[in-house]
Coordinates of C-alpha atoms in Angstrom, one line a residue:
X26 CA -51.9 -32.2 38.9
X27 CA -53.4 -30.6 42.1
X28 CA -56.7 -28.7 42.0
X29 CA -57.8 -26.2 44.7
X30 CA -61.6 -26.1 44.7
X31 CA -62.2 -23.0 46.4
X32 CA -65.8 -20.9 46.8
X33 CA -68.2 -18.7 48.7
X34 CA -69.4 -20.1 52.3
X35 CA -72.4 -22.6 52.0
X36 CA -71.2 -23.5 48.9
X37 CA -70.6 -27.1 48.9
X38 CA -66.9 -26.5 48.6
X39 CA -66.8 -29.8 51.4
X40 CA -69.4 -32.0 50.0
X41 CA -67.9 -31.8 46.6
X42 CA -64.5 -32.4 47.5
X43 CA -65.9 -36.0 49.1
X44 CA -68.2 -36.4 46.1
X45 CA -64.6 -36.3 44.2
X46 CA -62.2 -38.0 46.2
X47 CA -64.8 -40.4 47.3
X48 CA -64.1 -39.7 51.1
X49 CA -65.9 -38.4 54.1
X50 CA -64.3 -36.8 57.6
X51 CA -65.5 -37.0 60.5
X52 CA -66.9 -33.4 61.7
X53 CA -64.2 -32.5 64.0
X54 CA -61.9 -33.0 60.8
X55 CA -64.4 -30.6 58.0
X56 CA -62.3 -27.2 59.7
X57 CA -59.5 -28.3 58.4
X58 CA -57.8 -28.2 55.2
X59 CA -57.7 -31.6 53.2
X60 CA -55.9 -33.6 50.1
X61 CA -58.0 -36.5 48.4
X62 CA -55.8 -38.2 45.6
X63 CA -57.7 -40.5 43.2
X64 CA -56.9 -42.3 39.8
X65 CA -57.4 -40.6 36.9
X66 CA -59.8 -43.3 34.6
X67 CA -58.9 -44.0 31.4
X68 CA -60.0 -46.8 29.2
X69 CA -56.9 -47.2 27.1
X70 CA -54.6 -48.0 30.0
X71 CA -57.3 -50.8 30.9
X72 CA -57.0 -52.1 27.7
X73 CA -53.3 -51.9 27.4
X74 CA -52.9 -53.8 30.5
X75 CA -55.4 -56.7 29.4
X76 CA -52.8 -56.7 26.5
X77 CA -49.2 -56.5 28.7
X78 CA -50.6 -58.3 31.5
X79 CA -47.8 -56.1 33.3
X80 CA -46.5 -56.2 36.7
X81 CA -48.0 -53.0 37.3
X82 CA -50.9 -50.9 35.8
X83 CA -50.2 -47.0 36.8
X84 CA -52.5 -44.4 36.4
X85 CA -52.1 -40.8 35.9
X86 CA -53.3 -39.1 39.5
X87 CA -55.4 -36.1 40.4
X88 CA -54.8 -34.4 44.0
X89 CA -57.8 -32.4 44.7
X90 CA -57.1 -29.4 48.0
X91 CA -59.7 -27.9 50.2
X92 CA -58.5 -25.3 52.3
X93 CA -59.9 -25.2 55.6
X94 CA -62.4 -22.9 56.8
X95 CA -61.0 -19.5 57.3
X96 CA -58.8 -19.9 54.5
X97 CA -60.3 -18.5 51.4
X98 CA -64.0 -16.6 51.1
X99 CA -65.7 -13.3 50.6
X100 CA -65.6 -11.8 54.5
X101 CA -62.4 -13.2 55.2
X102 CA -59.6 -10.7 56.2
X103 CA -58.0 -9.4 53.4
X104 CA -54.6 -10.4 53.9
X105 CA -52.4 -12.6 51.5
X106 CA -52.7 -15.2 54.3
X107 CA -56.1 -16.0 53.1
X108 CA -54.8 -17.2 49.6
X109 CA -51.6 -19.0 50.1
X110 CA -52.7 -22.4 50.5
X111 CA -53.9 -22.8 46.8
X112 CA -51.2 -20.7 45.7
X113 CA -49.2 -24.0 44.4
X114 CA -52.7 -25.1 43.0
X115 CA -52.2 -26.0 39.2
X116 CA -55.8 -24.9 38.8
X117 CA -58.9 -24.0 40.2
X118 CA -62.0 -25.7 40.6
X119 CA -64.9 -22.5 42.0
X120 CA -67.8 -24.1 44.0
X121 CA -70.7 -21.9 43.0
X122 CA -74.3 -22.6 45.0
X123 CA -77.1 -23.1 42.5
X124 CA -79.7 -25.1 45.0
X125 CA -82.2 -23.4 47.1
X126 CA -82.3 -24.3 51.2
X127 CA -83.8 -22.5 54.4
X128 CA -82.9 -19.6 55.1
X129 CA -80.8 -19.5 51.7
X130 CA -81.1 -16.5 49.6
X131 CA -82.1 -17.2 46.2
X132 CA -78.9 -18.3 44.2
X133 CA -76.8 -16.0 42.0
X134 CA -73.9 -17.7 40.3
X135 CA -72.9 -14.9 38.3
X136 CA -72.4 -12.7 41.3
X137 CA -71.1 -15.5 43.5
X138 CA -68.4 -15.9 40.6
X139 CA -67.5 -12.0 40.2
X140 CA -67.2 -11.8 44.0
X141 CA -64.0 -14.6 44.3
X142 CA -62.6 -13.3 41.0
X143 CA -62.7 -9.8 43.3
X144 CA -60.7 -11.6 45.7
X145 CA -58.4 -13.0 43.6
X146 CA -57.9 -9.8 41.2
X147 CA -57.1 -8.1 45.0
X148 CA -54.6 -11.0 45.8
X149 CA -52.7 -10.8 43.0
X150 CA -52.6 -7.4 42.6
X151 CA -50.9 -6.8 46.0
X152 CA -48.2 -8.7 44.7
X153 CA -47.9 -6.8 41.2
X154 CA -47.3 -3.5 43.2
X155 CA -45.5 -5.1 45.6
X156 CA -42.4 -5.8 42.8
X157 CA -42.8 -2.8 40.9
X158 CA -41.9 -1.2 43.9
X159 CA -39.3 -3.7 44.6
X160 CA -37.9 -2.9 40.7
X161 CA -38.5 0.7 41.2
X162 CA -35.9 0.7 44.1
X163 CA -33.6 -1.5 42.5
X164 CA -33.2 0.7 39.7
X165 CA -32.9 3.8 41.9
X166 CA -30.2 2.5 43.2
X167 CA -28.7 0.9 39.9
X168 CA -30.1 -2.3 38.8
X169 CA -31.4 -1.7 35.6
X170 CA -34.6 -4.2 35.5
X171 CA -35.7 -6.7 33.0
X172 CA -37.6 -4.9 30.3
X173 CA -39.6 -7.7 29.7
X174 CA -40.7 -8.2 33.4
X175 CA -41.9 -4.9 33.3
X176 CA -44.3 -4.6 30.4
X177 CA -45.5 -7.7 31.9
X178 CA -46.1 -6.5 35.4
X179 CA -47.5 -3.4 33.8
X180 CA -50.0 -5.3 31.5
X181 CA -50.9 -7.5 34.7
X182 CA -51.8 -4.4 36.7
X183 CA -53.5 -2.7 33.7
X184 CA -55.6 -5.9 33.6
X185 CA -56.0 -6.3 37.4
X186 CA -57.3 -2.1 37.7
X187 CA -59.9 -2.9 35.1
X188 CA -61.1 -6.4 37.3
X189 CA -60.0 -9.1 34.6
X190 CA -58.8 -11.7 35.7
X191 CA -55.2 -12.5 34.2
X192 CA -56.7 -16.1 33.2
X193 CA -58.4 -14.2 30.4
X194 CA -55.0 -13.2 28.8
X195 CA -53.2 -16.6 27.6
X196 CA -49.8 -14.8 27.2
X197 CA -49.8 -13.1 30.3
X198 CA -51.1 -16.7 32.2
X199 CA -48.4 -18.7 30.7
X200 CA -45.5 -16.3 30.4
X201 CA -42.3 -18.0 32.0
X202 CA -41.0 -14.6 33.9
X203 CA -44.3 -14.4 35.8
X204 CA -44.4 -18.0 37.2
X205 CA -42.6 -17.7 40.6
X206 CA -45.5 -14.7 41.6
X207 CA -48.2 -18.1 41.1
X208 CA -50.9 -15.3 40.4
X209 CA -54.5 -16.7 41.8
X210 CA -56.3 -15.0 38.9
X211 CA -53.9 -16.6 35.9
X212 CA -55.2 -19.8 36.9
X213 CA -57.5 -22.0 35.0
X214 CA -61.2 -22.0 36.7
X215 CA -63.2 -24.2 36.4
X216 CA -67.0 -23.5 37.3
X217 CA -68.6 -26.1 39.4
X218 CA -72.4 -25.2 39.6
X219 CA -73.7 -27.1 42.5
X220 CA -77.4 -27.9 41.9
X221 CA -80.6 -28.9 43.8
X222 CA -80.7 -33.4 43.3
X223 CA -83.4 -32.9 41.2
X224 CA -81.9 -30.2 38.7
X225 CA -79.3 -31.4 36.6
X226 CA -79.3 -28.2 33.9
X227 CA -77.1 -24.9 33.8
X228 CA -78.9 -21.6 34.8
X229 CA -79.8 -19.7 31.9
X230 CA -77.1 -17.4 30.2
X231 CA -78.1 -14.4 32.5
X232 CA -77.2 -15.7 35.3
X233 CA -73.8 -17.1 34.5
X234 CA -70.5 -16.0 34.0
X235 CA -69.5 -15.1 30.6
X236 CA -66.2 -16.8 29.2
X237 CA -65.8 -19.4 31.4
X238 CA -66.1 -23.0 31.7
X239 CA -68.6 -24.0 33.4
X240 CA -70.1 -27.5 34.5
X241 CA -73.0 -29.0 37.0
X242 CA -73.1 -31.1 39.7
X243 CA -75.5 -32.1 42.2
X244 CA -72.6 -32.9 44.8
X245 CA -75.3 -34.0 47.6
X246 CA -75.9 -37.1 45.2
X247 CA -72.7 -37.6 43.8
X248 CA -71.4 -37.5 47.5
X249 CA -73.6 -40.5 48.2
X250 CA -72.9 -42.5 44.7
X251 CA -69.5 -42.1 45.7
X252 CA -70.3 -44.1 49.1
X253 CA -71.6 -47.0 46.9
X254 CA -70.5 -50.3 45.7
X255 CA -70.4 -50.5 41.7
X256 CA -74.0 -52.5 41.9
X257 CA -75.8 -49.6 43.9
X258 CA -73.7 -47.2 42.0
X259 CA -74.9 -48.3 38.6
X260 CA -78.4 -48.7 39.7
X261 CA -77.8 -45.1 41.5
X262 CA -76.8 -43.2 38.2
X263 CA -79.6 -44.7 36.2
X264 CA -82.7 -43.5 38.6
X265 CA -81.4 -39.9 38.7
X266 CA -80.4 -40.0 35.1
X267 CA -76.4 -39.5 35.5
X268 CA -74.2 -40.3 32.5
X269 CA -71.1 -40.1 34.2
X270 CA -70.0 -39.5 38.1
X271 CA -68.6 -36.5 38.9
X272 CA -65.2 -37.4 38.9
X273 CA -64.7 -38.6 36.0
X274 CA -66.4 -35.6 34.2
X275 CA -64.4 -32.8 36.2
X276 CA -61.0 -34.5 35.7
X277 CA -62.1 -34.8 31.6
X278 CA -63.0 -31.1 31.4
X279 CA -60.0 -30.2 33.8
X280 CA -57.6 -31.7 31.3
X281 CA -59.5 -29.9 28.5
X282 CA -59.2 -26.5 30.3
X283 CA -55.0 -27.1 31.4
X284 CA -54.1 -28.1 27.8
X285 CA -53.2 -32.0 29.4
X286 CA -53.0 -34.7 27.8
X287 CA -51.4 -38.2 28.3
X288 CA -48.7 -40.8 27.0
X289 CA -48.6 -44.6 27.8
X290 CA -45.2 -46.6 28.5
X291 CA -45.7 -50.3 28.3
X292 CA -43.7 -53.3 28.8
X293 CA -44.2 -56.9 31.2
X294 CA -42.7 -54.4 33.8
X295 CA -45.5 -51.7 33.6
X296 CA -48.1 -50.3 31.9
X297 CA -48.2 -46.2 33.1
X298 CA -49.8 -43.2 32.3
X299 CA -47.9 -40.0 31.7
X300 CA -49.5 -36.5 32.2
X301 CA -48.1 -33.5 30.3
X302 CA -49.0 -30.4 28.2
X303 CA -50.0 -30.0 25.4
X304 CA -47.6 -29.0 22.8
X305 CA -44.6 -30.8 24.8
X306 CA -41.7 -31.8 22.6
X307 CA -40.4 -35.2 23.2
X308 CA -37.3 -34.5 25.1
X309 CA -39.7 -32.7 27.8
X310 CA -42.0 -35.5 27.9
X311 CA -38.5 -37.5 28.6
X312 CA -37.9 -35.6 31.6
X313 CA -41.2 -36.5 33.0
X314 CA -39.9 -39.7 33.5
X315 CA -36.3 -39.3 34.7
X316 CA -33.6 -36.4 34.4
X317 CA -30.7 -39.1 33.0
X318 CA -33.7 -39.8 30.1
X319 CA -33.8 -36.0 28.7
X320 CA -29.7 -35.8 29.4
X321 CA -29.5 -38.8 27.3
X322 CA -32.1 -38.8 24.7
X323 CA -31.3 -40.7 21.2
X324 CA -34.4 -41.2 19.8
X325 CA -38.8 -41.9 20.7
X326 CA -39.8 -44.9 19.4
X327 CA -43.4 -43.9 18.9
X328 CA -46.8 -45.5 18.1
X329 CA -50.1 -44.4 18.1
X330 CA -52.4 -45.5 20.3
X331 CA -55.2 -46.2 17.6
X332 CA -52.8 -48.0 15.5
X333 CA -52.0 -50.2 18.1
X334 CA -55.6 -51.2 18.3
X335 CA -55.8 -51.1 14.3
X336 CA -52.8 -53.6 14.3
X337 CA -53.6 -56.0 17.1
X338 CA -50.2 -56.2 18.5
X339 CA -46.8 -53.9 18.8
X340 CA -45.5 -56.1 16.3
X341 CA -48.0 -56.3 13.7
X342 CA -47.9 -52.6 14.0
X343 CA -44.6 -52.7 13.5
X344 CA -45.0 -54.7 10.3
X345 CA -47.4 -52.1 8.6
X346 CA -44.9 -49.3 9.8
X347 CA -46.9 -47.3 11.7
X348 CA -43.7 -47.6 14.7
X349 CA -41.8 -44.5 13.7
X350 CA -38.6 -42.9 15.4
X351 CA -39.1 -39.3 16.5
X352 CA -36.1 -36.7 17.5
X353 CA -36.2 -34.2 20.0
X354 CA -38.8 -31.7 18.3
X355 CA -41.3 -34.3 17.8
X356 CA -44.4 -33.2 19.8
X357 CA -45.9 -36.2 21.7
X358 CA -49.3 -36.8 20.8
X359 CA -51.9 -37.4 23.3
X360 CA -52.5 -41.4 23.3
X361 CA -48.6 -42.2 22.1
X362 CA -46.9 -44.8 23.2
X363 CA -43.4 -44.1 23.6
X364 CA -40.3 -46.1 24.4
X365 CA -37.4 -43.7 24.7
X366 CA -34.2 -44.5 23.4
X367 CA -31.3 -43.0 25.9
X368 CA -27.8 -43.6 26.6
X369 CA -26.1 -41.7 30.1

């Protein structure tokens, strides 16, 4: 899963990407764009791999991207150049400014979000009349086009005219035919309000953006707890009154907002984490580990991951017949662990 975290100039867009990936640059480097993978956390892979003692403990893995400057931002040129970086983002994560400073205007999340969405609604509709004039000549000389392609590209730029974002429409966000064009505004956002160190509450409903998801953080702070050993980190979060660092937080509500959800493989080998969609059938969730598995699938041993911990052990559980075997419809559950049965 990659994660573009985009936003207005001044910001925070930087100190928030180090408050997540738990990494500072040195100045010369903060121009440029940058990738910061981390770990996903998750407490049932720890406690399957007290269980296993495996070989190897894997953990599903975030990659956060922060264009560099010039690349994205109101007052940029408006040429598609601006947006491709994030392009191949899965999702979106919009630095909004919610602290006061010198020389600051007084914050306005709800315009600072309308104003990117502008950007993006721009972006992507450059590229809607860019095919229908690409279909339009095609036909002229022809090629009848997909009907379905256009009543979507229609619907996009009916959407797009009005300034709504294509995230808003599901259908449109997820259809299969519109995939290769990677619109900017079908992309799940994710509002990241960044707030003064002392403030750690959303602005009031006024001032931000309706039907969205939106979440604080006081990156300045979390930028230093991520500098900290886990003494000084744990003494950190309980003097300013922080439940949970950033991270973990943005990556729970950024699997919430992409429909994610994850699967466990276990053996003495490894213990791994498995990131999919929601809604995946078990021959997809197959393929996530290898081709040959999908090509040939026989069966999903399957067990819950609470009736593992119900149980004790795989066999116990095993004993009270809570291991099932799944065909290719089932729909993986998130917290199954699965050991696929497959024969190339």
């Amino acid at each position: 899963m990659r994660l573009g975290i985009i936003g207005l100039p001044q910001s925070g867009k930087a100190t928030v990407f180090e408050a997540l990936t738990r990494s500072v640059a040195a100045d010369g480097n903060r121009q440029e764009s940058r990738i910061g993978t981390i770990t996903v956390p998750d407490r049932r892979v720890d406690i399957l791999s007290g269980m296993y003692n495996p070989r190897k403990t894997i953990y599903a893995r975030v990659e956060y991207f922060l264009p560099g400057k010039g690349d994205h931002g109101a007052g940029a040129k408006k040429d598609q150049g601006i947006w491709t970086q994030v392009r191949d983002c899965d999702a979106l994560i919009h630095t909004v400014r919610n602290f006061s400073g010198y020389g600051l205007d007084a914050p306005e999340p709800k315009a600072d979000v309308t104003a990117i969405d502008q950007e993006l609604i721009i972006s992507d509709l450059v590229v809607v009349e860019k095919r229908q004039e690409r279909l339009a000549l095609d036909e002229r000389r022809g090629k009848k086009p997909d009907p379905e392609e256009v009543d979507l590209l229609n619907r996009c730029k009916e959407a797009l005219d009005q300034e709504i974002p294509l995230r808003r429409y599901p259908d449109i966000a997820a259809a299969k035919l519109l995939r290769g064009f990677a619109f900017l505004s079908a992309k799940p956002m994710l509002i990241l309000l960044n707030n003064d160190d002392e403030d750690d509450a959303l602005p009031e409903a006024g001032r931000l953006p309706e039907e969205e998801t939106c979440l604080v953080i006081r990156a300045k702070l979390e930028q230093e707890l991520a500098q900290m050993s886990a003494e000084e980190a744990k003494e950190f979060l309980a003097e300013f009154n922080i439940a949970d660092p950033a991270t973990d937080r943005v990556i729970q509500h950024s699997y919430e907002l992409m429909g994610l959800i994850s699967f466990f493989t276990v053996g003495e080998d490894e213990v791994r984490a498995w990131t999919i969609p929601r809604d995946t059938a078990a021959v997809d969730a197959a393929e996530v580990i290898h081709s040959d598995i999908k090509k040939g699938f026989i069966r999903a041993e399957v067990l819950a991951y609470d009736d593992l911990m119900d149980a004790g052990t795989y066999a116990e559980a095993r004993k009270k017949g809570t291991v099932r075997l799944e065909g290719k419809t089932y729909t993986v559950q998130d917290g199954d662990i699965i050991n696929f049965r497959f024969n190339v």
